[in-house]
Coordinates of C-alpha atoms and ligand atoms in Angstrom, one line a residue:
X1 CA -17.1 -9.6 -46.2
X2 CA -13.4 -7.9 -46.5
X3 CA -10.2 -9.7 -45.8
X4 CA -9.8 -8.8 -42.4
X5 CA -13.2 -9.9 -41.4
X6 CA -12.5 -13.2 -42.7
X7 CA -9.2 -13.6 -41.3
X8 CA -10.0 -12.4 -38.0
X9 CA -12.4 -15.4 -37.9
X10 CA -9.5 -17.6 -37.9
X11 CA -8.1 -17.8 -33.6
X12 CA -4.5 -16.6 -33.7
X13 CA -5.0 -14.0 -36.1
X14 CA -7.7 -12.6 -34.4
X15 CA -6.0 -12.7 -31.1
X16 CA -3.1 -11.4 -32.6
X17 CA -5.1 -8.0 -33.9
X18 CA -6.8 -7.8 -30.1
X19 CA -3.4 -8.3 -28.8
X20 CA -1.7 -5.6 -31.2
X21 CA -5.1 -3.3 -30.0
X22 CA -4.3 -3.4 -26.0
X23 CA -0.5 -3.0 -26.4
X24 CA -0.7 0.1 -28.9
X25 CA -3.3 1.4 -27.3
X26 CA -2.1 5.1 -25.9
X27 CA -4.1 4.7 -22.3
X28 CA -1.7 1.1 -22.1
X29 CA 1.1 3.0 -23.1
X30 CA 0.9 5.8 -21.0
X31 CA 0.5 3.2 -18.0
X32 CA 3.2 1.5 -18.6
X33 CA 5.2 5.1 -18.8
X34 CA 3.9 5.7 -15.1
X35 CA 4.7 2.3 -14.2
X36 CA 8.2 2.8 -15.3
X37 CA 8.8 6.2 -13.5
X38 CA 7.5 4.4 -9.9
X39 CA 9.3 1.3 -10.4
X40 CA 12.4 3.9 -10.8
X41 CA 11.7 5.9 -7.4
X42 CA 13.6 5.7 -4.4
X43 CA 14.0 4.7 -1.8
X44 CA 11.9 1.4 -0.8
X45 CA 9.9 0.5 2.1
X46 CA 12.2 -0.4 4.2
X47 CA 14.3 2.6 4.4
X48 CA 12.0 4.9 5.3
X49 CA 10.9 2.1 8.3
X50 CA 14.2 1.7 9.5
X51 CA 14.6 6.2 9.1
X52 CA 11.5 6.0 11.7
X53 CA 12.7 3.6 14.1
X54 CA 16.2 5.3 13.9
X55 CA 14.3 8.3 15.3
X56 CA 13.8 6.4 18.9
X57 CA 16.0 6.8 21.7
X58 CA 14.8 3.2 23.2
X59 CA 14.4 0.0 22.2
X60 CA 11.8 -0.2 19.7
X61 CA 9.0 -2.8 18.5
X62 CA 7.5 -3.3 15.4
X63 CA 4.7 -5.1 13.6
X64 CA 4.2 -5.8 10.2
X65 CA 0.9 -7.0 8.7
X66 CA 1.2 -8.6 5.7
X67 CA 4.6 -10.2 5.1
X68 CA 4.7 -12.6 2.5
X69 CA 8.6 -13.4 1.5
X70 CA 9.8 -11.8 4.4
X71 CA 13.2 -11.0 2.2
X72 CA 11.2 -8.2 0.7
X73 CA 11.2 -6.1 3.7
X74 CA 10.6 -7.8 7.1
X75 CA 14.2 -9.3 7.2
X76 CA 15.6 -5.8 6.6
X77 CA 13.6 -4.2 9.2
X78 CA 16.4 -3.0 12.2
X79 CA 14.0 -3.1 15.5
X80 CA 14.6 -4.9 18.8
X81 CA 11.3 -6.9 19.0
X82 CA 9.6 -7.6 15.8
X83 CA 6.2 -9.4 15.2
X84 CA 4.5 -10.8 12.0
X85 CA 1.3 -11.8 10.8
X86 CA 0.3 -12.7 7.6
X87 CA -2.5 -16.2 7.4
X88 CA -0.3 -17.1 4.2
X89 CA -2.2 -17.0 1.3
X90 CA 0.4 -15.4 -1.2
X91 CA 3.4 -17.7 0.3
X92 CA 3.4 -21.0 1.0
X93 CA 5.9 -21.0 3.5
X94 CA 4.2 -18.2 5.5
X95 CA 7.4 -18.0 8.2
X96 CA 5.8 -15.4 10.4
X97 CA 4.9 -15.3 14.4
X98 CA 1.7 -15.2 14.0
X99 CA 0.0 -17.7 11.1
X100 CA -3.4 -15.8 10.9
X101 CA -5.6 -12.7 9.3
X102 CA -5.2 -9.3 10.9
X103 CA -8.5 -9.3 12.5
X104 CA -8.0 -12.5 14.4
X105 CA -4.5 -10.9 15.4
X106 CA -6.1 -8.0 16.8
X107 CA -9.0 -10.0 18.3
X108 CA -6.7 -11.9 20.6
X109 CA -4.6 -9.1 21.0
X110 CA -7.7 -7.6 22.9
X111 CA -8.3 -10.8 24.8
X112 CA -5.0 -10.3 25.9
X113 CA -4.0 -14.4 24.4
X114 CA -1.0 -13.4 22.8
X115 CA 1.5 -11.2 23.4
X116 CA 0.0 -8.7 25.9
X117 CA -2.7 -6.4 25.5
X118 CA -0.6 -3.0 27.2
X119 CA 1.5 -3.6 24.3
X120 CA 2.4 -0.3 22.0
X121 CA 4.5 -0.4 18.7
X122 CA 6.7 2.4 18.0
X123 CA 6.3 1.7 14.4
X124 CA 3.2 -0.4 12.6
X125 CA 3.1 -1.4 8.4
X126 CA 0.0 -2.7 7.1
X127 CA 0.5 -4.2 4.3
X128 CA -2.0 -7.4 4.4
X129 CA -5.2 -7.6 2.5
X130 CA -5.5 -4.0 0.3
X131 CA -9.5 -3.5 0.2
X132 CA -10.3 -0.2 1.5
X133 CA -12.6 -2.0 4.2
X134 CA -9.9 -4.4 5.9
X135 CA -7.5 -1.6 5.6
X136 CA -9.3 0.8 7.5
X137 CA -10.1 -2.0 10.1
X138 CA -6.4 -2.3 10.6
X139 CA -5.8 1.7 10.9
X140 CA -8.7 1.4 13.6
X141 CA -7.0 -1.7 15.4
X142 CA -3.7 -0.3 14.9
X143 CA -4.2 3.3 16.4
X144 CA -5.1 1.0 19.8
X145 CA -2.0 -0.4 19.6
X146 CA 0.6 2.5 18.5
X147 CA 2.7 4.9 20.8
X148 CA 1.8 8.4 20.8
X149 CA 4.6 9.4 19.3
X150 CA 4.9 6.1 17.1
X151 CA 3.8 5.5 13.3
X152 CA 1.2 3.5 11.0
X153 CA 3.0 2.8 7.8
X154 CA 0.8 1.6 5.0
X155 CA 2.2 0.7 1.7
X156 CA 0.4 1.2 -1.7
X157 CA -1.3 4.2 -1.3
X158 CA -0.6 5.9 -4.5
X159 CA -1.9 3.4 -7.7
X160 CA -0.3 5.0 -10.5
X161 CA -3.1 4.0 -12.8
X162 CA -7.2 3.3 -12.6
X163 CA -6.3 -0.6 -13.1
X164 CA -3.9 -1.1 -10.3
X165 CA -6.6 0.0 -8.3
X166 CA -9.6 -2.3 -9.5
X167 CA -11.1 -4.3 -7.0
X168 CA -10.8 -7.4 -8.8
X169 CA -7.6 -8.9 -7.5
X170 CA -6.6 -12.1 -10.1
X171 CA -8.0 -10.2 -13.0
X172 CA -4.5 -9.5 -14.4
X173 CA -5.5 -8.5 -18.1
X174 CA -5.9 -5.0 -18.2
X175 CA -2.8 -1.9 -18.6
X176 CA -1.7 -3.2 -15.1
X177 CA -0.5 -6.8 -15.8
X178 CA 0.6 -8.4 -12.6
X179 CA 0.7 -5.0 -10.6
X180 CA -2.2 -4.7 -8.2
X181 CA -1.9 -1.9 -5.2
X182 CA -6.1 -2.5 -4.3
X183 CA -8.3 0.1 -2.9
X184 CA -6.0 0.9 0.4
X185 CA -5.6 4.3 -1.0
X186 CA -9.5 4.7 0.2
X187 CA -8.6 4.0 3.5
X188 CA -5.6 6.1 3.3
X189 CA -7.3 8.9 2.0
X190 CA -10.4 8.4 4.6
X191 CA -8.0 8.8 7.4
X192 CA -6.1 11.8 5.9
X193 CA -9.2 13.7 6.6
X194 CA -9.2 13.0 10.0
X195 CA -8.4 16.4 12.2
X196 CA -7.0 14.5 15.1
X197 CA -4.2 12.2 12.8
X198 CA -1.2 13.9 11.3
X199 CA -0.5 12.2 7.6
X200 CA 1.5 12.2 4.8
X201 CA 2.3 9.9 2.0
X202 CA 6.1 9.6 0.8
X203 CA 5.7 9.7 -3.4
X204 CA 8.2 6.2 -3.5
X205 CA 7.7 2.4 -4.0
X206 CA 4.0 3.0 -4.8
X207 CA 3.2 5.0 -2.3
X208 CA 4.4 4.7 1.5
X209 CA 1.5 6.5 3.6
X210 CA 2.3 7.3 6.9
X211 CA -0.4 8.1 10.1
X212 CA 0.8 9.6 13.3
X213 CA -1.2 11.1 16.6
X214 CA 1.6 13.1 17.3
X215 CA 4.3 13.7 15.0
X216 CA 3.9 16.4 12.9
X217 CA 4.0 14.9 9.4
X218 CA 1.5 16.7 7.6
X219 CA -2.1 18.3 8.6
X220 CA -5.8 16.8 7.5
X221 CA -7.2 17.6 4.2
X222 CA -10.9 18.6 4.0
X223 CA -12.6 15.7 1.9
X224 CA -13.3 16.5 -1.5
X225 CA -14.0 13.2 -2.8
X226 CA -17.3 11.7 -1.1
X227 CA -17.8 8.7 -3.8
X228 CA -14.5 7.9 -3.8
X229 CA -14.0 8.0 -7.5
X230 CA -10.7 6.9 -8.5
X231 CA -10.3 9.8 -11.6
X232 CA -10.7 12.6 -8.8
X233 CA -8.5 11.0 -7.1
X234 CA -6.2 11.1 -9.6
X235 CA -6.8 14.6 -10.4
X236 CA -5.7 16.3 -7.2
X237 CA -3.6 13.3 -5.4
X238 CA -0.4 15.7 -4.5
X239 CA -3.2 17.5 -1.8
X240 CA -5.4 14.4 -1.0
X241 CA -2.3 12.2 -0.2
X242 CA -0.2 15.2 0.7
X243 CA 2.3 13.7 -1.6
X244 CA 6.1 14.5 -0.5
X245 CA 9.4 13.4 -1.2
X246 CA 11.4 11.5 1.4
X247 CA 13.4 14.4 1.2
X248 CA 10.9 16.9 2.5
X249 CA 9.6 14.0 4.7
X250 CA 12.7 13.7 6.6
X251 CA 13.3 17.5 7.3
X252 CA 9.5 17.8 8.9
X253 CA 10.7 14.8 11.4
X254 CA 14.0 16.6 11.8
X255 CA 12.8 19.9 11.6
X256 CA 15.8 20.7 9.5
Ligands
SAM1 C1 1.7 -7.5 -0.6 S1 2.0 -8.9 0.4 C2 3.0 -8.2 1.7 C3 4.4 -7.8 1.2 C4 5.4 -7.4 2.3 N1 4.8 -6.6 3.4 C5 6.5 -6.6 1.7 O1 6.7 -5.5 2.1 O2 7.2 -7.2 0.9 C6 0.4 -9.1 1.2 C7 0.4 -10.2 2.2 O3 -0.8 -10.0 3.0 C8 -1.3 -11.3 3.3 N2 -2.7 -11.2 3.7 C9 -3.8 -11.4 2.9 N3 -4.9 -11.2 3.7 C10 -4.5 -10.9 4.9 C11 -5.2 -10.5 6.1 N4 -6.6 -10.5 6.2 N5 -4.5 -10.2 7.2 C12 -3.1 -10.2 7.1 N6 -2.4 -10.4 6.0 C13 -3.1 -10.8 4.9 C14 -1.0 -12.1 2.1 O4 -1.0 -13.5 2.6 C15 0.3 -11.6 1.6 O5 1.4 -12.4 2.1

């Protein structure tokens, strides 16, 4: 038996040589780099929210799914009637409207028990529970409940590495660390490839995906990834998310 198999026996050293084999390794390094370049990108959520409700001429009404600390983005939404749902499982204090999961929302949005059922939203962000299943449950809900001309917002729909899309959400120890985005990109990309629903996704704050019946954003992609696998994904995400800068985003709206 060598030195270093007899050393590695003893706890700390041999968590020190696993630890010095996950940082160093290049795959960890290069996520980080990625991480790094989104955490960098501009601008945030909120922005481009408040750039689509700018774009009404009457009084507007918006939803957000999702909400955690609502000093993250709710707070700096500029809307005349806002409305909030989140059942509070990331924040304790959970000050929203409406203390529940987006399916019982929407459930008694339908029985007409809150709010009113004839309501319509100029401007909807799910940002709730990221598995591809309850997102696309809340596009499906939401696209009831949205004007015609009116948008579906959904953040985290571009994971800038394999691991901040697992589907294991409090497994924190791979190249990720505490940076989770889910499996909403499935949902995203699912509905991208829908001929009736104009898409995009704005390449900021980890991906800002937007979904509109009417507004001419972006055109459907033909589906080229039937399994969903996350490296062909990767491989072609500038045409499956139809990936755009704010930029470009803001001259299609303004048809600049
Ligand atoms: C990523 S945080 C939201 C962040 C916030 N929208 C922002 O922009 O800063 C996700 C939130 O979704 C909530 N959530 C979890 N499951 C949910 C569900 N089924 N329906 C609605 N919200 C849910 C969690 O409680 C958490 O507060």
């Amino acid at each position: 038996m060598n030195l270093r198999t007899i050393l590695k026996k003893i706890k700390p050293i041999k968590y020190y040589f696993t630890g010095r084999i996950f940082y160093n390794d290049k795959r960890f390094l290069d996520v980080q780099d990625n991480v790094k370049i989104e955490s960098e990108k501009r601008p945030f959520r909120s922005e481009i929210i408040n750039f689509l409700l700018s774009l009404k001429n009457e009084k507007t009404t918006y939803l957000e799914i999702g909400v955690r600390n609502p000093s993250h983005n709710f707070d700096h939404i500029k809307a005349d009637f806002k409305h909030s749902v989140d059942p509070g499982k990331e924040y304790k204090l959970n000050p929203v409207e409406f203390k529940m999961t987006s399916d019982e929302f929407f459930a008694k949005l339908d029985a007409n028990e809150i709010l009113t059922n004839e309501i319509k939203f100029d401007v909807i962000f799910i940002d709730g529970l990221h598995y591809a299943e309850q997102v696309d449950r809340d596009i499906q809900n939401s696209l009831k409940y949205i004007k015609n001309d009116g948008f579906i917002v959904l953040h985290d729909c571009n994971p800038p590495s394999e691991w901040h899309a697992i589907e294991t959400y409090d497994y924190r120890v791979t190249p990720a660390l505490n940076n989770w985005n889910g499996t909403t990109w499935k949902a995203f990309v699912k509905w991208r490839s829908n001929p009736e629903i104009n898409s995009c996704c704005i390449d900021t704050d980890w991906g800002v995906g937007v979904l509109s019946k009417e507004q001419l954003i972006g055109d459907a992609v033909k589906p080229s990834n039937p399994f969903y696998e996350y490296l062909v994904f990767e491989k072609n995400k500038k045409e499956i998310l139809n990936l755009i800068s704010f930029e470009e985003f803001k001259r299609r709206l303004l048809k600049k």
